[in-house]
């Protein structure tokens, strides 16, 4: 026997609909987690990433001893948390002797782990350690610029992967309309060596340049850190293909009256608007052809005809 | 000139310098930061050049620009939603060429002479509003036409509910169930009986398991536990020990109990303790079974008949009671 189980309450229904797969997706949510042990550096890295992404991220404060990314069986509870919180990005921090200051960045597809990148954090400088004009501080949820510097992002596989993950993590929602006055932050990643990048966050100052395009000036607002790539795991080819599927473009209009023929090639139908023969104005507008005159003429002719028989009648009677 | 060598993704506001390399390994932190800022400014400026040249519309908050699609392809969060398969009705309607058309929400009710909603509570032609149904020649006497109408209505509603379930099952097969609906199994299909068994709660099950465990002499103490089975709520048998010392109050209870039993046995109506009818029945059934086993001979002769009168002092009882009544 099967029973239909539907929420009895609108709030829950809306919540479930929010989680349902969508044709065009809104921004991804991020889950921020601690491992069994985290250093003070990692703690502040996590809080600052959470701060940067406060509009759509969830930070767990408890330690998780069952989560071990890259290991079999160490990912089930992570996937469960993804399902629970509806997050599709995660940042996981752990500190061990073998891998000190370890940060795992990863993505989910359909609440299963899609890919993973592990980086070590070095030379961390927190937001508090930068002094700048607070008026410049970027606003929450503003659309960021990205700058990737260095050919290693193209040539080295790990960095190419990391670049994609970082872009996905920080880019926020894909938007169509952008307010140019609201541009106020840049994430900059510089490849220092084939396995090390320098990640930093800047505020933008738009200065007048005399032309339409303002002159951009960067002010470092932090956090900034070195990321040393350790392990990474690319998605399966089949999974990647599945995840890269795009929604069919609905904006494309159907082309009317055009048919493709194998032999004849492109064929088109042309419709010529109705020729209004009756209402076409005459080019000749001389007095003689005017309607009143024509009618009058006809009437006159009729009159002549009418009069003549009368006369005849009279004659007959006489 | 330099802009040409940058890779710019305007949808993500991203710029990528593929050619930059540190000339010499940077010596200090400051040097790296300085170089980064210098390069990043160029890149951001390149994005801004492209961005500010897009056609913009004025808004009170600032100029609005339409961004193009991002060129960097990033994976989806969840799979693409699948289209819902057509319902049985939709298939039929398409086959017959039935077009969907809008209906008015309100309709004129001739019974009451007012405008009413077409569906729902207090609707047009509501069965509840009909006070009299005219009898027809074909009507069977003895049937309630109102009840019949109600039954018909209910069967229509049930049928619709069944159709809905069927369509949802189809949708589930196609993986296109509406996000807020789940199809849950209530119980295994039961053949033969109409009524479904009641769902037993976890607590009730635990209690039953506990009771079963105490049925052993040790009260389940040495039973093997199933994996995940919790310890019993009450580990031992329920047993009352009365105080061994005699006296008033609690002390007298044991004496009272034995006295109760004795009194019941000794009393004049002690025969009523025995359920004679039941005993006779049991005896008869047993006997019949034995006979059937032996050879299937049917004989009613050996059967007892339950005697309403008691076995005890049957002959004396009647007259004695009557004499008592007379004496009084």
Coordinates of C-alpha atoms in Angstrom, one line a residue:
Chain A
X1 CA 0.0 0.0 0.0
X2 CA 1.2 3.5 -0.8
X3 CA 0.2 6.7 0.8
X4 CA 0.7 10.2 -0.5
X5 CA 2.7 12.1 2.0
X6 CA 2.5 15.8 1.5
X7 CA 3.3 18.6 3.9
X8 CA 0.2 19.9 5.8
X9 CA 1.6 23.3 6.1
X10 CA 2.6 26.0 3.6
X11 CA 5.8 26.9 5.2
X12 CA 7.2 23.4 4.9
X13 CA 6.0 23.1 1.4
X14 CA 7.8 26.3 0.4
X15 CA 10.9 25.0 2.2
X16 CA 10.8 21.8 0.2
X17 CA 10.3 23.6 -3.0
X18 CA 13.3 25.8 -2.3
X19 CA 15.4 22.6 -2.1
X20 CA 14.0 21.0 -5.2
X21 CA 16.2 20.9 -8.3
X22 CA 15.8 24.0 -10.4
X23 CA 16.2 24.6 -14.1
X24 CA 18.2 27.8 -13.5
X25 CA 20.0 27.6 -10.2
X26 CA 20.4 30.3 -7.6
X27 CA 23.6 30.6 -5.6
X28 CA 25.2 27.7 -3.9
X29 CA 25.3 27.5 -0.1
X30 CA 28.5 26.8 1.8
X31 CA 28.9 24.5 4.8
X32 CA 31.9 25.4 7.1
X33 CA 33.1 22.6 9.4
X34 CA 35.8 21.8 11.9
X35 CA 37.6 18.5 12.1
X36 CA 38.7 16.7 15.3
X37 CA 41.4 19.3 15.9
X38 CA 41.9 22.8 14.5
X39 CA 44.6 25.3 15.2
X40 CA 43.8 28.9 16.0
X41 CA 44.9 29.8 12.5
X42 CA 42.3 27.5 11.0
X43 CA 39.7 28.7 13.4
X44 CA 40.2 32.3 12.2
X45 CA 40.4 31.1 8.6
X46 CA 37.0 29.5 9.0
X47 CA 35.4 32.4 10.7
X48 CA 36.7 34.8 8.1
X49 CA 35.5 32.7 5.2
X50 CA 32.1 32.6 6.9
X51 CA 32.3 36.3 7.3
X52 CA 33.0 36.9 3.6
X53 CA 30.2 34.6 2.6
X54 CA 27.7 35.4 5.4
X55 CA 24.8 35.8 3.0
X56 CA 24.8 32.1 2.1
X57 CA 26.9 30.0 4.3
X58 CA 26.3 27.8 7.4
X59 CA 29.0 27.4 10.0
X60 CA 29.0 24.4 12.3
X61 CA 30.8 25.0 15.6
X62 CA 31.2 21.4 16.8
X63 CA 34.1 19.1 16.1
X64 CA 33.5 16.3 13.7
X65 CA 35.6 13.2 14.2
X66 CA 33.8 11.1 11.6
X67 CA 34.6 13.4 8.7
X68 CA 37.7 12.4 6.8
X69 CA 37.6 13.6 3.2
X70 CA 39.6 11.5 0.7
X71 CA 39.1 8.4 2.8
X72 CA 36.5 5.8 2.1
X73 CA 33.8 5.9 4.7
X74 CA 34.9 9.3 5.9
X75 CA 32.5 11.2 3.6
X76 CA 29.1 9.7 4.5
X77 CA 28.5 12.1 7.4
X78 CA 29.6 15.0 5.3
X79 CA 27.1 14.1 2.6
X80 CA 24.5 13.8 5.3
X81 CA 25.2 17.3 6.4
X82 CA 25.0 18.5 2.9
X83 CA 21.5 17.0 2.6
X84 CA 20.5 18.4 5.9
X85 CA 21.6 21.9 5.3
X86 CA 21.1 21.9 1.5
X87 CA 24.6 23.1 1.0
X88 CA 26.6 22.3 -2.1
X89 CA 30.0 23.7 -1.2
X90 CA 32.0 22.9 1.9
X91 CA 35.1 24.1 3.7
X92 CA 36.5 21.7 6.2
X93 CA 39.5 22.4 8.5
X94 CA 41.7 20.0 10.4
X95 CA 45.0 20.1 12.0
X96 CA 47.2 17.0 12.3
X97 CA 50.9 16.4 12.6
X98 CA 51.1 15.0 9.1
X99 CA 49.1 17.8 7.6
X100 CA 49.2 20.9 9.7
X101 CA 46.7 23.7 9.0
X102 CA 44.8 21.7 6.5
X103 CA 41.8 23.1 4.7
X104 CA 39.7 20.9 2.4
X105 CA 37.6 22.7 -0.2
X106 CA 35.0 20.7 -2.0
X107 CA 31.8 20.7 -3.9
X108 CA 28.8 18.5 -3.9
X109 CA 26.6 17.4 -6.8
X110 CA 23.2 16.1 -5.8
X111 CA 24.4 15.9 -2.2
X112 CA 27.3 13.6 -3.1
X113 CA 30.9 14.7 -3.2
X114 CA 31.8 16.0 -6.6
X115 CA 35.4 17.0 -6.1
X116 CA 37.9 17.9 -3.4
X117 CA 41.0 20.1 -3.1
X118 CA 43.2 20.1 0.0
X119 CA 45.4 23.0 0.8
X120 CA 47.7 23.9 3.6
X121 CA 47.4 27.4 5.0
X122 CA 50.5 29.4 5.6
X123 CA 51.3 33.1 6.3
X124 CA 47.7 33.8 7.3
X125 CA 46.9 37.4 8.0
X126 CA 43.4 38.1 9.4
X127 CA 41.1 40.9 8.5
X128 CA 41.7 42.6 11.8
X129 CA 45.4 43.1 11.0
X130 CA 44.8 45.4 8.1
X131 CA 44.3 49.1 8.6
X132 CA 42.3 50.9 6.0
X133 CA 39.5 53.5 5.7
X134 CA 36.5 51.6 7.0
X135 CA 34.3 53.5 4.5
X136 CA 35.9 51.3 1.8
X137 CA 34.9 48.0 3.5
X138 CA 33.1 45.8 1.0
X139 CA 29.4 45.3 1.6
X140 CA 27.9 42.0 2.4
X141 CA 26.9 40.0 -0.7
X142 CA 28.3 42.3 -3.3
X143 CA 29.4 40.8 -6.6
X144 CA 33.2 40.3 -6.5
X145 CA 35.8 40.7 -9.2
X146 CA 38.3 37.9 -9.6
X147 CA 41.9 38.2 -10.8
X148 CA 44.0 35.1 -11.3
X149 CA 47.6 35.8 -12.0
X150 CA 50.2 33.4 -13.2
X151 CA 50.5 30.8 -16.0
X152 CA 50.6 28.0 -13.4
X153 CA 46.8 28.3 -13.2
X154 CA 46.7 27.1 -16.8
X155 CA 49.6 24.6 -16.9
X156 CA 49.4 22.9 -13.5
X157 CA 46.5 20.6 -13.0
X158 CA 46.1 21.1 -9.3
X159 CA 46.0 24.9 -9.6
X160 CA 43.6 24.8 -12.5
X161 CA 41.3 22.8 -10.3
X162 CA 41.8 25.0 -7.3
X163 CA 41.1 28.1 -9.5
X164 CA 37.7 26.6 -10.5
X165 CA 36.8 25.7 -6.9
X166 CA 37.8 29.1 -5.5
X167 CA 35.8 30.8 -8.2
X168 CA 32.8 28.6 -7.4
X169 CA 33.2 29.2 -3.7
X170 CA 33.4 33.0 -3.8
X171 CA 31.6 34.1 -6.9
X172 CA 28.1 34.1 -5.3
X173 CA 25.0 34.1 -7.4
X174 CA 25.1 34.3 -11.2
X175 CA 23.3 37.6 -12.1
X176 CA 22.1 39.2 -15.2
X177 CA 21.7 42.8 -14.0
X178 CA 24.6 44.4 -12.3
X179 CA 24.7 47.8 -10.5
X180 CA 28.0 49.4 -11.4
X181 CA 27.9 51.5 -8.3
X182 CA 27.9 48.4 -6.1
X183 CA 31.3 47.0 -7.2
X184 CA 33.5 47.0 -4.2
X185 CA 35.6 43.9 -3.9
X186 CA 38.3 41.8 -5.6
X187 CA 39.6 38.4 -4.9
X188 CA 43.1 38.0 -6.2
X189 CA 45.0 34.7 -6.5
X190 CA 48.6 34.7 -7.5
X191 CA 50.5 31.6 -8.4
X192 CA 53.8 31.7 -6.6
X193 CA 55.1 28.3 -7.5
X194 CA 53.5 25.2 -9.1
X195 CA 51.9 24.2 -5.9
X196 CA 51.5 27.5 -4.0
X197 CA 49.2 30.4 -4.5
X198 CA 48.8 33.7 -2.7
X199 CA 45.1 34.4 -2.0
X200 CA 44.1 37.9 -1.0
X201 CA 41.0 40.1 -0.8
X202 CA 40.9 43.7 -1.8
X203 CA 38.4 46.5 -1.6
X204 CA 37.9 48.6 -4.7
X205 CA 38.1 52.3 -4.9
X206 CA 36.6 53.8 -8.1
X207 CA 38.5 57.0 -9.0
X208 CA 37.6 59.5 -11.7
X209 CA 39.8 59.2 -14.7
X210 CA 38.2 61.7 -17.0
X211 CA 36.8 59.0 -19.2
X212 CA 33.7 56.9 -18.9
X213 CA 35.7 54.1 -17.2
X214 CA 36.8 54.9 -13.7
X215 CA 40.3 54.2 -12.6
X216 CA 40.4 51.1 -10.3
X217 CA 42.5 51.3 -7.1
X218 CA 42.9 48.3 -4.8
X219 CA 43.1 48.5 -1.1
X220 CA 44.0 45.3 0.8
X221 CA 41.4 44.5 3.4
X222 CA 42.2 40.9 4.2
X223 CA 42.2 38.0 4.8
X224 CA 45.3 37.0 2.9
X225 CA 47.0 33.6 3.0
X226 CA 49.2 31.2 1.1
X227 CA 47.6 28.0 0.0
X228 CA 49.8 25.0 -0.6
X229 CA 48.0 22.4 -2.6
X230 CA 48.2 18.9 -1.1
X231 CA 45.8 16.3 -2.3
X232 CA 43.1 16.8 -4.8
X233 CA 40.4 14.7 -6.4
X234 CA 38.8 15.4 -9.8
X235 CA 35.3 14.3 -10.5
X236 CA 34.5 11.3 -12.6
X237 CA 34.2 12.0 -16.3
X238 CA 30.6 10.7 -16.4
X239 CA 29.7 12.7 -13.3
X240 CA 31.3 15.8 -14.7
X241 CA 29.4 15.5 -17.9
X242 CA 26.1 15.0 -15.9
X243 CA 26.9 18.0 -13.7
X244 CA 27.8 20.3 -16.6
X245 CA 24.4 20.0 -18.2
X246 CA 22.8 23.3 -18.9
X247 CA 19.1 24.2 -19.0
X248 CA 17.8 24.3 -22.5
X249 CA 17.8 27.9 -23.6
X250 CA 14.2 29.1 -23.5
X251 CA 14.9 32.6 -24.7
X252 CA 15.6 31.4 -28.2
X253 CA 12.6 32.1 -30.5
X254 CA 11.4 29.6 -33.0
X255 CA 12.2 30.6 -36.5
X256 CA 9.0 30.9 -38.4
X257 CA 8.4 30.0 -42.1
X258 CA 11.9 28.6 -42.7
X259 CA 12.4 25.0 -43.5
X260 CA 15.6 23.1 -44.1
X261 CA 15.5 20.7 -47.0
X262 CA 18.2 18.1 -47.7
X263 CA 18.2 18.7 -51.4
X264 CA 17.0 22.2 -51.8
X265 CA 18.7 23.7 -48.8
X266 CA 17.1 26.5 -46.8
X267 CA 13.6 27.2 -47.9
X268 CA 11.4 30.1 -46.9
X269 CA 7.8 31.0 -47.2
X270 CA 7.0 34.6 -47.9
X271 CA 3.7 36.1 -47.2
X272 CA 2.8 39.2 -49.2
X273 CA 0.2 41.4 -47.4
X274 CA -3.2 41.7 -49.0
X275 CA -3.4 44.1 -51.8
X276 CA -6.3 46.5 -51.1
X277 CA -7.3 47.1 -54.6
X278 CA -10.6 48.8 -53.8
X279 CA -9.2 51.4 -51.5
X280 CA -6.2 52.3 -53.6
X281 CA -6.4 56.1 -54.2
X282 CA -6.5 57.1 -57.8
X283 CA -3.6 59.0 -59.2
X284 CA -5.8 61.1 -61.5
X285 CA -7.8 63.5 -59.4
X286 CA -9.1 65.7 -62.0
X287 CA -12.6 67.2 -61.6
X288 CA -14.2 65.0 -64.2
X289 CA -13.5 61.8 -62.4
X290 CA -14.7 62.9 -59.0
X291 CA -17.4 60.8 -57.5
X292 CA -20.0 63.6 -57.1
X293 CA -19.6 64.6 -60.7
X294 CA -19.7 61.1 -62.0
X295 CA -22.9 60.5 -60.1
X296 CA -24.4 63.7 -61.1
X297 CA -23.6 62.9 -64.7
X298 CA -25.3 59.5 -64.4
X299 CA -28.3 61.1 -62.7
X300 CA -28.5 63.7 -65.5
X301 CA -28.5 60.9 -68.2
X302 CA -31.2 59.2 -66.3
X303 CA -33.2 62.3 -66.1
X304 CA -33.0 62.7 -69.9
X305 CA -34.1 59.2 -70.4
X306 CA -37.0 59.6 -68.0
X307 CA -38.2 62.8 -69.6
X308 CA -38.3 61.5 -73.1
X309 CA -40.8 58.7 -72.5
X310 CA -43.0 61.1 -70.6
X311 CA -43.0 63.2 -73.7
X312 CA -43.8 60.2 -75.8
X313 CA -46.7 59.3 -73.4
X314 CA -48.1 62.7 -73.7
X315 CA -47.9 62.4 -77.4
X316 CA -49.6 59.1 -77.3
X317 CA -52.4 60.4 -75.1
X318 CA -52.9 63.3 -77.4
Chain B
X1 CA 47.6 46.0 -26.3
X2 CA 48.0 44.3 -23.0
X3 CA 44.2 43.7 -22.7
X4 CA 44.4 41.2 -25.5
X5 CA 46.5 38.8 -23.6
X6 CA 44.1 38.5 -20.7
X7 CA 41.4 36.0 -20.5
X8 CA 38.2 37.8 -19.4
X9 CA 35.0 36.2 -18.3
X10 CA 32.6 39.1 -17.9
X11 CA 29.7 37.0 -16.5
X12 CA 31.9 36.1 -13.5
X13 CA 33.7 39.5 -13.5
X14 CA 36.9 37.4 -13.8
X15 CA 40.2 38.1 -15.5
X16 CA 43.1 35.7 -15.9
X17 CA 46.6 36.6 -16.7
X18 CA 48.0 33.4 -18.3
X19 CA 51.4 34.8 -19.1
X20 CA 52.6 36.3 -15.8
X21 CA 55.6 34.7 -14.2
X22 CA 57.8 36.0 -11.5
X23 CA 61.1 37.0 -13.0
X24 CA 63.0 35.9 -10.0
X25 CA 61.8 34.0 -7.0
X26 CA 60.4 36.9 -4.8
X27 CA 62.5 37.5 -1.8
X28 CA 60.1 39.0 0.7
X29 CA 56.4 39.2 1.4
X30 CA 56.1 42.9 0.6
X31 CA 57.5 42.2 -2.8
X32 CA 54.9 39.6 -3.5
X33 CA 52.0 41.9 -2.3
X34 CA 53.3 44.8 -4.3
X35 CA 53.6 42.7 -7.5
X36 CA 50.2 41.2 -6.9
X37 CA 48.5 44.6 -6.5
X38 CA 50.2 45.9 -9.6
X39 CA 49.1 43.0 -11.7
X40 CA 45.6 42.8 -10.2
X41 CA 45.0 46.4 -10.8
X42 CA 45.7 45.9 -14.5
X43 CA 43.4 42.9 -14.6
X44 CA 40.6 44.6 -12.8
X45 CA 41.0 47.6 -15.0
X46 CA 40.7 45.4 -18.1
X47 CA 37.5 43.9 -16.7
X48 CA 36.2 47.3 -15.9
X49 CA 36.9 48.6 -19.4
X50 CA 34.8 45.9 -20.8
X51 CA 32.1 46.3 -18.2
X52 CA 31.7 50.1 -18.4
X53 CA 31.5 49.9 -22.2
X54 CA 28.4 47.7 -22.0
X55 CA 25.1 49.6 -22.6
X56 CA 23.7 50.7 -19.3
X57 CA 20.4 52.0 -18.0
X58 CA 20.1 54.7 -15.4
X59 CA 18.6 53.7 -12.1
X60 CA 18.3 55.8 -8.9
X61 CA 20.8 53.5 -7.2
X62 CA 23.3 53.7 -10.1
X63 CA 23.8 52.6 -13.6
X64 CA 22.6 49.1 -14.3
X65 CA 24.3 46.8 -16.8
X66 CA 23.2 43.6 -18.4
X67 CA 25.9 41.0 -17.8
X68 CA 26.5 38.3 -20.4
X69 CA 26.5 34.6 -19.5
X70 CA 29.6 33.4 -17.7
X71 CA 32.0 31.6 -20.1
X72 CA 33.7 29.6 -17.3
X73 CA 31.5 26.5 -17.0
X74 CA 30.9 25.4 -13.4
X75 CA 29.0 22.3 -12.3
X76 CA 25.4 22.4 -11.3
X77 CA 24.3 21.9 -7.7
X78 CA 21.6 19.4 -8.5
X79 CA 20.5 17.5 -11.5
X80 CA 18.2 19.1 -14.1
X81 CA 14.6 18.6 -13.1
X82 CA 12.8 16.1 -15.3
X83 CA 9.5 17.0 -17.0
X84 CA 6.4 15.5 -15.5
X85 CA 4.8 12.7 -17.6
X86 CA 1.3 13.5 -18.8
X87 CA -1.5 12.3 -16.6
X88 CA -4.0 9.8 -17.7
X89 CA -6.5 12.6 -18.4
X90 CA -4.0 14.7 -20.3
X91 CA -3.3 11.7 -22.6
X92 CA -7.0 11.1 -23.2
X93 CA -7.7 14.8 -23.8
X94 CA -4.9 15.0 -26.3
X95 CA -6.2 11.9 -28.1
X96 CA -9.7 13.4 -28.2
X97 CA -8.5 16.9 -28.9
X98 CA -10.1 18.3 -25.8
X99 CA -9.0 21.8 -25.2
X100 CA -8.6 23.3 -21.7
X101 CA -10.9 26.2 -21.2
X102 CA -11.5 28.5 -18.3
X103 CA -14.6 28.2 -16.2
X104 CA -16.3 31.0 -14.3
X105 CA -15.7 30.8 -10.6
X106 CA -19.2 31.9 -9.7
X107 CA -22.5 30.5 -11.0
X108 CA -26.1 31.3 -10.5
X109 CA -27.9 28.9 -8.2
X110 CA -31.5 28.5 -9.1
X111 CA -32.5 26.8 -5.9
X112 CA -31.6 29.8 -3.7
X113 CA -31.6 32.5 -6.4
X114 CA -28.2 33.7 -5.6
X115 CA -24.7 33.7 -7.1
X116 CA -22.5 31.0 -5.5
X117 CA -19.1 29.5 -6.0
X118 CA -18.9 26.6 -8.4
X119 CA -16.9 24.4 -6.1
X120 CA -16.2 24.0 -2.4
X121 CA -18.2 24.9 0.6
X122 CA -21.6 26.5 0.0
X123 CA -21.5 25.8 -3.7
X124 CA -24.0 25.7 -6.5
X125 CA -26.2 22.6 -6.6
X126 CA -24.9 21.4 -3.3
X127 CA -26.4 18.1 -2.3
X128 CA -26.9 19.4 1.2
X129 CA -29.2 22.1 0.0
X130 CA -31.7 19.8 -1.6
X131 CA -34.6 19.4 0.8
X132 CA -36.8 17.2 -1.4
X133 CA -36.1 14.7 -4.1
X134 CA -39.1 13.8 -6.3
X135 CA -39.8 10.1 -6.5
X136 CA -39.6 8.4 -9.8
X137 CA -41.4 5.4 -11.0
X138 CA -38.2 3.5 -11.3
X139 CA -37.3 4.1 -7.7
X140 CA -37.0 1.1 -5.5
X141 CA -39.0 1.4 -2.3
X142 CA -37.0 1.3 0.9
X143 CA -33.9 3.1 -0.4
X144 CA -32.9 6.5 0.8
X145 CA -32.2 8.7 -2.2
X146 CA -30.2 11.1 0.0
X147 CA -27.9 8.3 1.2
X148 CA -27.5 7.1 -2.3
X149 CA -26.4 10.6 -3.5
X150 CA -23.9 10.8 -0.7
X151 CA -22.6 7.3 -1.6
X152 CA -22.2 8.3 -5.2
X153 CA -20.4 11.4 -4.3
X154 CA -18.0 9.6 -2.0
X155 CA -17.3 7.0 -4.7
X156 CA -16.4 9.7 -7.2
X157 CA -14.1 11.4 -4.7
X158 CA -12.4 8.0 -3.9
X159 CA -12.0 7.3 -7.6
X160 CA -10.4 10.7 -8.2
X161 CA -8.0 10.0 -5.2
X162 CA -7.1 6.7 -6.8
X163 CA -6.4 8.3 -10.2
X164 CA -4.2 10.9 -8.4
X165 CA -2.2 8.2 -6.8
X166 CA -1.8 6.4 -10.1
X167 CA -0.5 9.5 -11.8
X168 CA 1.9 10.2 -9.0
X169 CA 3.2 6.7 -9.2
X170 CA 3.9 7.2 -12.9
X171 CA 5.6 10.5 -12.1
X172 CA 7.8 8.8 -9.6
X173 CA 8.8 6.2 -12.1
X174 CA 9.9 9.0 -14.4
X175 CA 11.7 10.7 -11.5
X176 CA 9.5 13.8 -11.7
X177 CA 7.5 13.7 -8.5
X178 CA 6.6 17.1 -7.3
X179 CA 9.2 18.2 -4.7
X180 CA 6.8 18.5 -1.8
X181 CA 5.2 15.1 -2.3
X182 CA 6.5 11.7 -1.1
X183 CA 5.0 8.4 -1.7
X184 CA 5.3 6.4 1.5
X185 CA 4.6 2.7 2.0
X186 CA 2.0 2.3 4.8
X187 CA 2.2 -1.5 5.1
X188 CA 2.8 -4.6 3.1
X189 CA -0.3 -5.5 0.9
X190 CA -2.5 -7.9 2.9
X191 CA -4.5 -10.5 1.1
X192 CA -7.7 -11.8 2.5
X193 CA -8.5 -9.2 5.1
X194 CA -10.0 -5.8 4.4
X195 CA -8.8 -3.9 7.5
X196 CA -5.3 -2.9 7.9
X197 CA -3.5 -3.7 11.1
X198 CA -2.9 -0.8 13.4
X199 CA 0.6 0.7 13.4
X200 CA 2.3 -0.4 16.6
X201 CA 4.4 2.2 18.2
X202 CA 7.9 1.6 19.3
X203 CA 7.0 1.9 23.0
X204 CA 4.3 -0.8 22.8
X205 CA 6.7 -3.1 21.0
X206 CA 9.3 -2.6 23.7
X207 CA 6.7 -3.4 26.4
X208 CA 5.6 -6.5 24.6
X209 CA 9.2 -7.6 24.2
X210 CA 9.8 -7.0 27.9
X211 CA 6.7 -9.0 28.9
X212 CA 7.8 -11.9 26.7
X213 CA 11.3 -11.8 28.2
X214 CA 9.9 -12.1 31.8
X215 CA 8.1 -15.3 30.8
X216 CA 11.3 -17.3 31.4
X217 CA 12.1 -18.4 34.9
X218 CA 15.0 -16.1 35.2
X219 CA 12.9 -13.1 34.0
X220 CA 14.9 -12.8 30.9
X221 CA 18.1 -12.4 32.8
X222 CA 20.1 -14.9 30.7
X223 CA 18.4 -14.3 27.3
X224 CA 20.6 -13.3 24.4
X225 CA 20.1 -9.7 23.4
X226 CA 19.4 -8.8 19.8
X227 CA 21.7 -6.1 18.4
X228 CA 20.3 -2.7 19.2
X229 CA 17.9 -4.1 21.9
X230 CA 17.7 -1.9 24.9
X231 CA 17.7 -3.3 28.5
X232 CA 14.3 -4.0 29.8
X233 CA 12.4 -1.3 31.7
X234 CA 11.5 -3.7 34.4
X235 CA 14.0 -6.5 34.7
X236 CA 12.3 -8.9 37.1
X237 CA 8.9 -10.4 37.6
X238 CA 6.3 -8.3 39.3
X239 CA 5.9 -10.0 42.6
X240 CA 4.4 -8.8 45.8
X241 CA 5.8 -10.0 49.1
X242 CA 3.6 -9.6 52.0
X243 CA 5.1 -8.9 55.4
X244 CA 5.9 -12.1 57.2
X245 CA 5.1 -10.6 60.6
X246 CA 1.5 -10.7 61.6
X247 CA -0.3 -7.8 63.0
X248 CA -2.9 -5.2 62.1
X249 CA -2.8 -3.3 58.8
X250 CA -0.4 -4.7 56.2
X251 CA 0.4 -7.6 58.5
X252 CA -3.2 -8.9 58.4
X253 CA -3.3 -9.0 54.6
X254 CA -1.9 -12.5 54.2
X255 CA -4.4 -13.9 56.7
X256 CA -7.2 -12.1 54.8
X257 CA -6.1 -13.6 51.5
X258 CA -6.2 -17.2 52.8
X259 CA -9.4 -16.5 54.5
X260 CA -10.9 -15.2 51.3
X261 CA -10.0 -18.3 49.3
X262 CA -11.3 -20.6 52.1
X263 CA -14.5 -18.7 52.4
X264 CA -15.2 -18.9 48.7
X265 CA -14.7 -22.7 48.7
X266 CA -16.7 -23.3 51.8
X267 CA -19.6 -21.0 51.0
X268 CA -23.0 -22.2 50.0
X269 CA -22.7 -20.6 46.5
X270 CA -19.3 -22.2 45.9
X271 CA -20.7 -24.0 42.9
X272 CA -20.9 -20.7 41.1
X273 CA -17.1 -20.5 41.0
X274 CA -17.2 -23.4 38.6
X275 CA -18.3 -22.6 35.1
X276 CA -20.2 -25.8 34.5
X277 CA -21.3 -25.0 31.0
X278 CA -17.8 -24.4 29.8
X279 CA -16.5 -27.5 31.4
X280 CA -19.1 -29.6 29.7
X281 CA -18.4 -28.0 26.4
X282 CA -14.8 -28.7 26.7
X283 CA -15.4 -32.2 27.6
X284 CA -17.7 -32.7 24.6
X285 CA -15.2 -31.2 22.2
X286 CA -12.4 -33.3 23.5
X287 CA -14.5 -36.4 23.1
X288 CA -15.5 -35.6 19.6
X289 CA -11.9 -35.0 18.6
X290 CA -10.9 -38.4 19.9
X291 CA -13.7 -40.1 18.0
X292 CA -12.8 -38.4 14.8
X293 CA -9.3 -39.6 15.2
X294 CA -10.4 -43.1 15.8
X295 CA -12.7 -43.6 12.8
X296 CA -15.0 -40.7 12.2
X297 CA -18.0 -42.4 13.8
X298 CA -20.5 -39.8 14.6
X299 CA -22.5 -40.4 17.7
X300 CA -24.5 -37.9 19.7
X301 CA -25.3 -40.5 22.3
X302 CA -22.1 -40.0 24.3
X303 CA -22.6 -36.2 24.5
X304 CA -23.3 -34.6 27.7
X305 CA -25.7 -31.8 28.0
X306 CA -24.9 -28.9 30.1
X307 CA -27.0 -29.1 33.2
X308 CA -28.2 -25.7 34.3
X309 CA -28.6 -27.1 37.8
X310 CA -25.6 -27.6 39.9
X311 CA -24.2 -31.0 40.7
X312 CA -24.0 -30.2 44.3
X313 CA -26.9 -31.2 46.5
X314 CA -29.3 -30.9 43.6
X315 CA -32.0 -33.0 45.3
X316 CA -31.8 -31.3 48.6
X317 CA -31.3 -27.7 47.5
X318 CA -34.7 -27.1 46.0
X319 CA -36.9 -28.2 48.9
X320 CA -34.6 -26.8 51.5
X321 CA -34.7 -23.3 50.0
X322 CA -38.4 -23.5 49.7
X323 CA -38.8 -24.6 53.3
X324 CA -36.6 -21.7 54.3
X325 CA -38.8 -19.3 52.5
X326 CA -41.8 -20.9 54.2
X327 CA -40.4 -20.7 57.6
X328 CA -39.7 -17.0 57.2

